[in-house]
């Protein structure tokens, strides 16, 4: 009888023990599901960092997405909530936990222990102290975009995983503005002026300017120099800054008496922005006279960005026809308009071609690939590299323009030739397809950025790669040295800044030629 009592007591003890843990497990599961439904996410679910082994096709898609992303994802939240948007960002096979135990979920373990205590002591009001808020999720979206795509996997010496953990833990983000400031502070750690955060209105403006031919402002592309000064890459031809005499590599020191040294590009853009017809006072240091400054008043106005202009010129003897194409920017229309211009010039009997890339600051990278394919039958266009070496290459598509690809080609550059226009220049030169003319090296921007939209309509512009020329040259901060100096006519005629003739406003302008008049002053065969 006593043995039977002991056996029954043992069975009852085991039943109670199992019931206790079963109820704890159910409570933990229910509580976790409730947390997920309320818009939060366990920290472990976002404790993943990109593996340094990158997929080449993924890098290619990321670069080419520069065009598609700007065209189709303006302010688009591709999901109904920040949680699903973050899941989309994190859906990658190349994951490295960097210290996390793949078989252990510390957050779930904490919940289990808490639920067990609650069950034992009868506590019913359970709260999760470590729940991730919607604003923190936005910060994590931006962090993840940089983690997956940024070219420098040392992140400028920043412990990227640890920085994320510390920021989520120690930086309050009660408002969307706080999240934006946290993202900006994070990107500042990279010390890369081209990797920057775009608030929703800034992203919308960038997207609109990429697609729209009519823009209002002063028309100047800027960059941040190593000394934190604001430097002009190039003014847009015929825009107010160009008309006012601003040149590539000029420094802008003040805008309406506000010192701009140390400001971000978008803070500078805000100062330059204003009502159409209003004036903005600029204090600049011209690149031609270092150390000397001057003030310029520039009137904001709407101006047209015409990506391509063309003309058919005749040689000195009148025997040859030279097709001249001026490419001013690489936007969504540039490749199609260039193809149209080249085909039209070929149909009119052009024997050779001149591609004018002066003061072309670049733009959409795929445009350079398309135009190179129009001008070359075969060959490598560009090599894409990161900190670990060459990751991908782009070659021509094998569909060149008839009566164009096999004709003599000259390319004209200056210090305002940058980015995508340098990709095109290097491709044509390294493949012995063209001779490069100019009096100075090109700008030297050998980096490629892509815009990653975030779930609230903001975006992160991330440097995803650097490029090397077909022969393996890294031109970043160096530029491309021309093959020949700009030719001078027999009577001293110099190449005009514009394709069309500048109307004479005084006697000093009377000697300015049109481009075709300049070409006809050169010896036959120059172009």
Coordinates of C-alpha atoms in Angstrom, one line a residue, residues 13-346:
X13 CA 4.3 15.6 -9.0
X14 CA 5.4 15.0 -12.6
X15 CA 1.9 15.9 -13.9
X16 CA 1.9 19.3 -12.0
X17 CA 5.5 20.0 -13.2
X18 CA 4.6 19.3 -16.8
X19 CA 1.4 21.4 -16.5
X20 CA 3.4 24.3 -15.1
X21 CA 5.9 24.3 -18.0
X22 CA 3.1 23.8 -20.6
X23 CA 1.2 26.8 -19.3
X24 CA 4.5 28.8 -19.3
X25 CA 5.2 27.9 -22.9
X26 CA 1.7 28.8 -24.0
X27 CA 2.0 32.2 -22.2
X28 CA 5.3 32.9 -23.8
X29 CA 4.1 32.0 -27.3
X30 CA 0.9 34.1 -26.9
X31 CA 2.9 37.1 -25.5
X32 CA 5.4 37.0 -28.4
X33 CA 2.6 36.9 -30.9
X34 CA 0.9 39.9 -29.3
X35 CA 4.1 41.8 -29.4
X36 CA 4.5 41.1 -33.1
X37 CA 0.9 42.2 -33.8
X38 CA 1.4 45.5 -32.0
X39 CA 4.2 46.5 -34.4
X40 CA 7.2 45.6 -32.4
X41 CA 9.8 42.9 -33.1
X42 CA 12.1 40.8 -30.9
X43 CA 15.6 42.2 -31.0
X44 CA 17.0 38.9 -32.0
X45 CA 15.1 39.0 -35.3
X46 CA 17.1 42.0 -36.3
X47 CA 20.4 40.9 -34.9
X48 CA 21.9 40.0 -38.3
X49 CA 24.7 41.5 -40.3
X50 CA 25.7 41.0 -43.9
X51 CA 28.2 38.4 -44.7
X52 CA 31.3 39.9 -46.4
X53 CA 30.9 37.3 -49.2
X54 CA 28.8 39.3 -51.6
X55 CA 26.9 38.0 -54.6
X56 CA 28.1 39.6 -57.8
X57 CA 24.6 39.6 -59.4
X58 CA 23.3 41.3 -56.3
X59 CA 25.8 44.1 -56.7
X60 CA 24.9 44.4 -60.3
X61 CA 21.2 44.7 -59.5
X62 CA 22.0 47.3 -56.8
X63 CA 23.9 49.5 -59.2
X64 CA 21.4 49.2 -62.1
X65 CA 18.6 49.9 -59.6
X66 CA 19.8 53.5 -59.5
X67 CA 17.6 54.2 -62.5
X68 CA 14.7 52.0 -61.8
X69 CA 14.5 53.0 -58.1
X70 CA 14.3 56.7 -58.9
X71 CA 11.6 56.1 -61.5
X72 CA 9.3 53.7 -59.8
X73 CA 9.7 54.0 -56.1
X74 CA 9.2 57.7 -55.4
X75 CA 8.0 57.8 -51.8
X76 CA 6.7 54.3 -52.2
X77 CA 6.3 52.2 -49.1
X78 CA 6.5 48.7 -50.5
X79 CA 4.8 47.2 -47.4
X80 CA 2.0 48.0 -45.1
X81 CA 4.1 48.4 -42.0
X82 CA 7.6 49.1 -40.9
X83 CA 8.0 45.5 -39.7
X84 CA 7.3 44.0 -43.1
X85 CA 9.5 46.6 -44.7
X86 CA 12.3 45.7 -42.4
X87 CA 11.7 42.0 -43.2
X88 CA 12.1 42.9 -46.9
X89 CA 15.4 44.6 -46.3
X90 CA 16.6 41.7 -44.2
X91 CA 15.6 38.9 -46.6
X92 CA 19.0 37.9 -47.8
X93 CA 20.7 34.5 -47.9
X94 CA 24.1 36.0 -47.1
X95 CA 23.8 36.5 -43.4
X96 CA 26.4 36.4 -40.7
X97 CA 25.3 36.6 -37.1
X98 CA 28.7 38.1 -35.9
X99 CA 28.7 36.6 -32.5
X100 CA 25.0 35.6 -32.2
X101 CA 24.4 31.9 -31.4
X102 CA 22.3 30.8 -34.3
X103 CA 20.5 28.2 -32.2
X104 CA 19.6 30.5 -29.3
X105 CA 17.2 33.4 -29.1
X106 CA 18.1 35.4 -26.0
X107 CA 15.0 37.6 -26.2
X108 CA 12.7 34.5 -26.4
X109 CA 14.6 33.0 -23.5
X110 CA 14.0 36.2 -21.4
X111 CA 10.3 36.1 -22.3
X112 CA 10.2 32.4 -21.2
X113 CA 11.8 33.2 -17.9
X114 CA 9.5 36.1 -17.3
X115 CA 6.4 34.1 -18.2
X116 CA 7.6 31.3 -15.8
X117 CA 8.0 33.8 -13.0
X118 CA 4.6 35.3 -13.7
X119 CA 3.0 31.9 -13.6
X120 CA 4.7 31.0 -10.3
X121 CA 3.9 34.3 -8.6
X122 CA 0.6 35.1 -10.2
X123 CA 1.7 38.3 -12.0
X124 CA -0.7 39.1 -14.9
X125 CA 0.6 42.6 -16.1
X126 CA 3.6 41.6 -18.3
X127 CA 5.4 44.3 -20.3
X128 CA 8.3 44.0 -22.7
X129 CA 11.0 46.6 -21.9
X130 CA 13.0 45.8 -25.1
X131 CA 10.3 46.2 -27.7
X132 CA 11.5 48.0 -30.8
X133 CA 9.4 51.1 -31.7
X134 CA 8.4 52.2 -35.2
X135 CA 11.0 55.0 -35.2
X136 CA 13.7 52.6 -34.2
X137 CA 12.6 50.3 -37.0
X138 CA 13.1 53.1 -39.5
X139 CA 16.6 53.6 -38.1
X140 CA 17.3 49.9 -38.4
X141 CA 16.1 50.0 -42.0
X142 CA 18.7 52.7 -42.8
X143 CA 21.4 50.8 -40.9
X144 CA 20.6 47.7 -42.8
X145 CA 20.7 49.4 -46.2
X146 CA 24.2 50.6 -45.4
X147 CA 25.3 47.3 -43.9
X148 CA 24.2 45.4 -47.0
X149 CA 25.4 47.8 -49.7
X150 CA 28.2 50.1 -48.5
X151 CA 31.4 49.8 -50.4
X152 CA 33.8 49.9 -47.4
X153 CA 33.2 46.9 -45.2
X154 CA 35.3 48.3 -42.5
X155 CA 32.7 51.2 -42.3
X156 CA 35.5 53.7 -41.8
X157 CA 36.7 51.8 -38.7
X158 CA 33.3 51.9 -37.0
X159 CA 32.1 48.6 -35.3
X160 CA 28.9 48.7 -37.4
X161 CA 27.1 45.9 -35.5
X162 CA 28.0 47.3 -32.1
X163 CA 27.0 50.8 -33.2
X164 CA 23.5 49.6 -34.1
X165 CA 23.1 47.8 -30.7
X166 CA 24.2 50.8 -28.7
X167 CA 22.1 53.2 -30.7
X168 CA 18.9 51.2 -30.3
X169 CA 19.6 50.7 -26.6
X170 CA 20.8 54.2 -25.6
X171 CA 19.3 56.7 -28.1
X172 CA 15.6 57.6 -27.5
X173 CA 13.6 58.1 -30.7
X174 CA 10.2 59.2 -29.5
X175 CA 9.5 61.2 -32.8
X176 CA 10.2 60.7 -36.5
X177 CA 12.6 63.7 -36.4
X178 CA 14.6 61.9 -33.7
X179 CA 14.9 58.9 -35.9
X180 CA 16.1 61.1 -38.8
X181 CA 18.7 62.7 -36.6
X182 CA 19.9 59.3 -35.4
X183 CA 20.3 58.1 -39.1
X184 CA 22.2 61.3 -40.0
X185 CA 24.5 60.8 -37.0
X186 CA 25.1 57.2 -38.1
X187 CA 26.0 58.1 -41.7
X188 CA 28.3 60.9 -40.5
X189 CA 30.5 58.2 -38.9
X190 CA 31.3 57.0 -42.4
X191 CA 33.0 60.3 -43.4
X192 CA 31.6 59.9 -46.9
X193 CA 29.9 63.0 -48.3
X194 CA 28.1 61.0 -51.0
X195 CA 26.4 58.6 -48.5
X196 CA 23.7 60.7 -47.0
X197 CA 20.1 60.6 -45.8
X198 CA 17.2 62.1 -47.8
X199 CA 14.1 63.1 -45.9
X200 CA 10.9 62.5 -47.8
X201 CA 10.7 65.9 -49.5
X202 CA 14.4 65.8 -50.4
X203 CA 14.0 62.3 -52.0
X204 CA 10.9 63.4 -53.9
X205 CA 12.9 66.5 -55.2
X206 CA 15.8 64.3 -56.3
X207 CA 13.5 61.9 -58.1
X208 CA 11.6 64.7 -59.7
X209 CA 14.8 66.4 -60.9
X210 CA 16.1 63.2 -62.4
X211 CA 12.9 62.7 -64.4
X212 CA 11.9 66.3 -65.1
X213 CA 13.5 68.4 -67.8
X214 CA 12.3 71.7 -66.1
X215 CA 14.0 72.6 -62.9
X216 CA 13.8 75.8 -60.7
X217 CA 16.9 77.1 -58.9
X218 CA 20.4 78.3 -59.8
X219 CA 21.6 75.1 -61.4
X220 CA 24.8 73.9 -59.8
X221 CA 26.1 70.5 -58.7
X222 CA 28.1 70.6 -55.4
X223 CA 30.3 68.3 -53.3
X224 CA 31.9 68.5 -49.9
X225 CA 35.7 68.7 -50.1
X226 CA 38.1 67.1 -47.6
X227 CA 38.4 70.4 -45.6
X228 CA 34.5 70.4 -45.3
X229 CA 34.2 73.3 -47.8
X230 CA 31.5 73.3 -50.4
X231 CA 33.0 72.9 -53.9
X232 CA 31.3 73.2 -57.3
X233 CA 31.5 70.1 -59.5
X234 CA 29.9 71.9 -62.4
X235 CA 27.2 74.4 -63.2
X236 CA 24.4 73.4 -65.5
X237 CA 24.8 75.0 -68.9
X238 CA 22.5 78.0 -69.4
X239 CA 21.3 77.8 -65.8
X240 CA 21.6 81.0 -63.5
X241 CA 24.9 79.9 -61.9
X242 CA 26.5 79.3 -65.3
X243 CA 25.3 82.6 -66.6
X244 CA 26.6 84.3 -63.4
X245 CA 30.1 82.9 -64.2
X246 CA 30.5 80.2 -61.6
X247 CA 33.1 77.6 -62.7
X248 CA 33.9 74.0 -61.8
X249 CA 36.0 73.7 -58.6
X250 CA 35.0 77.2 -57.3
X251 CA 34.3 77.1 -53.6
X252 CA 31.1 78.5 -52.1
X253 CA 31.9 80.1 -48.8
X254 CA 28.7 81.8 -47.8
X255 CA 25.1 81.8 -48.9
X256 CA 23.1 85.0 -47.9
X257 CA 25.8 85.7 -45.3
X258 CA 25.6 82.2 -43.8
X259 CA 28.9 80.3 -43.5
X260 CA 28.4 76.9 -45.2
X261 CA 31.6 75.3 -44.1
X262 CA 30.8 72.0 -42.4
X263 CA 27.2 71.9 -43.6
X264 CA 25.8 68.9 -45.4
X265 CA 24.9 69.1 -49.1
X266 CA 21.2 69.1 -48.3
X267 CA 21.6 71.9 -45.7
X268 CA 23.4 73.9 -48.5
X269 CA 20.7 73.0 -50.9
X270 CA 18.1 74.3 -48.5
X271 CA 19.9 77.7 -48.4
X272 CA 20.1 77.8 -52.2
X273 CA 16.4 77.0 -52.6
X274 CA 13.9 79.9 -52.8
X275 CA 11.1 81.4 -54.8
X276 CA 11.5 81.7 -58.5
X277 CA 12.7 85.2 -59.3
X278 CA 14.3 85.8 -55.9
X279 CA 18.0 86.6 -55.6
X280 CA 20.6 84.7 -53.6
X281 CA 23.9 86.3 -52.6
X282 CA 26.9 83.9 -52.9
X283 CA 30.4 84.5 -51.5
X284 CA 32.8 82.3 -53.6
X285 CA 36.5 81.6 -53.9
X286 CA 37.2 81.1 -57.6
X287 CA 39.4 78.2 -58.5
X288 CA 41.4 80.4 -60.8
X289 CA 42.3 82.8 -57.9
X290 CA 42.8 80.7 -54.7
X291 CA 42.7 82.9 -51.6
X292 CA 40.7 85.6 -53.2
X293 CA 36.9 85.9 -52.8
X294 CA 34.1 87.7 -54.6
X295 CA 30.4 88.2 -54.2
X296 CA 27.8 87.1 -56.8
X297 CA 24.1 87.8 -56.8
X298 CA 22.3 85.0 -58.7
X299 CA 18.6 85.1 -59.5
X300 CA 16.7 81.8 -59.1
X301 CA 14.6 80.9 -62.1
X302 CA 13.3 77.9 -63.9
X303 CA 15.6 76.5 -66.6
X304 CA 15.4 73.6 -69.0
X305 CA 17.8 70.7 -68.7
X306 CA 18.3 69.6 -72.3
X307 CA 20.4 66.4 -72.0
X308 CA 21.6 66.4 -75.7
X309 CA 22.3 68.9 -78.3
X310 CA 23.8 68.2 -81.8
X311 CA 25.0 69.9 -85.0
X312 CA 26.6 69.0 -88.3
X313 CA 29.7 70.9 -89.0
X314 CA 32.0 71.0 -92.1
X315 CA 35.8 70.8 -92.2
X316 CA 38.1 73.5 -93.3
X317 CA 38.2 72.3 -96.8
X318 CA 34.5 71.6 -96.8
X319 CA 35.0 68.0 -97.8
X320 CA 34.2 66.3 -94.5
X321 CA 31.1 66.5 -92.3
X322 CA 31.6 66.3 -88.6
X323 CA 28.7 65.3 -86.3
X324 CA 29.0 67.1 -82.9
X325 CA 27.0 65.8 -79.9
X326 CA 26.9 67.8 -76.7
X327 CA 25.9 65.6 -73.7
X328 CA 25.0 67.8 -70.7
X329 CA 23.8 65.2 -68.2
X330 CA 23.0 61.6 -67.7
X331 CA 19.3 61.5 -66.9
X332 CA 16.5 59.1 -67.9
X333 CA 16.4 60.6 -71.4
X334 CA 20.1 60.9 -72.2
X335 CA 20.7 57.5 -73.8
X336 CA 17.7 57.7 -76.1
X337 CA 18.4 61.3 -77.1
X338 CA 22.0 60.5 -77.8
X339 CA 21.0 57.6 -80.0
X340 CA 18.6 59.8 -81.8
X341 CA 21.2 62.5 -82.4
X342 CA 23.9 60.1 -83.6
X343 CA 21.5 58.4 -86.0
X344 CA 20.3 61.6 -87.4
X345 CA 23.9 62.9 -88.0
X346 CA 24.9 59.6 -89.6

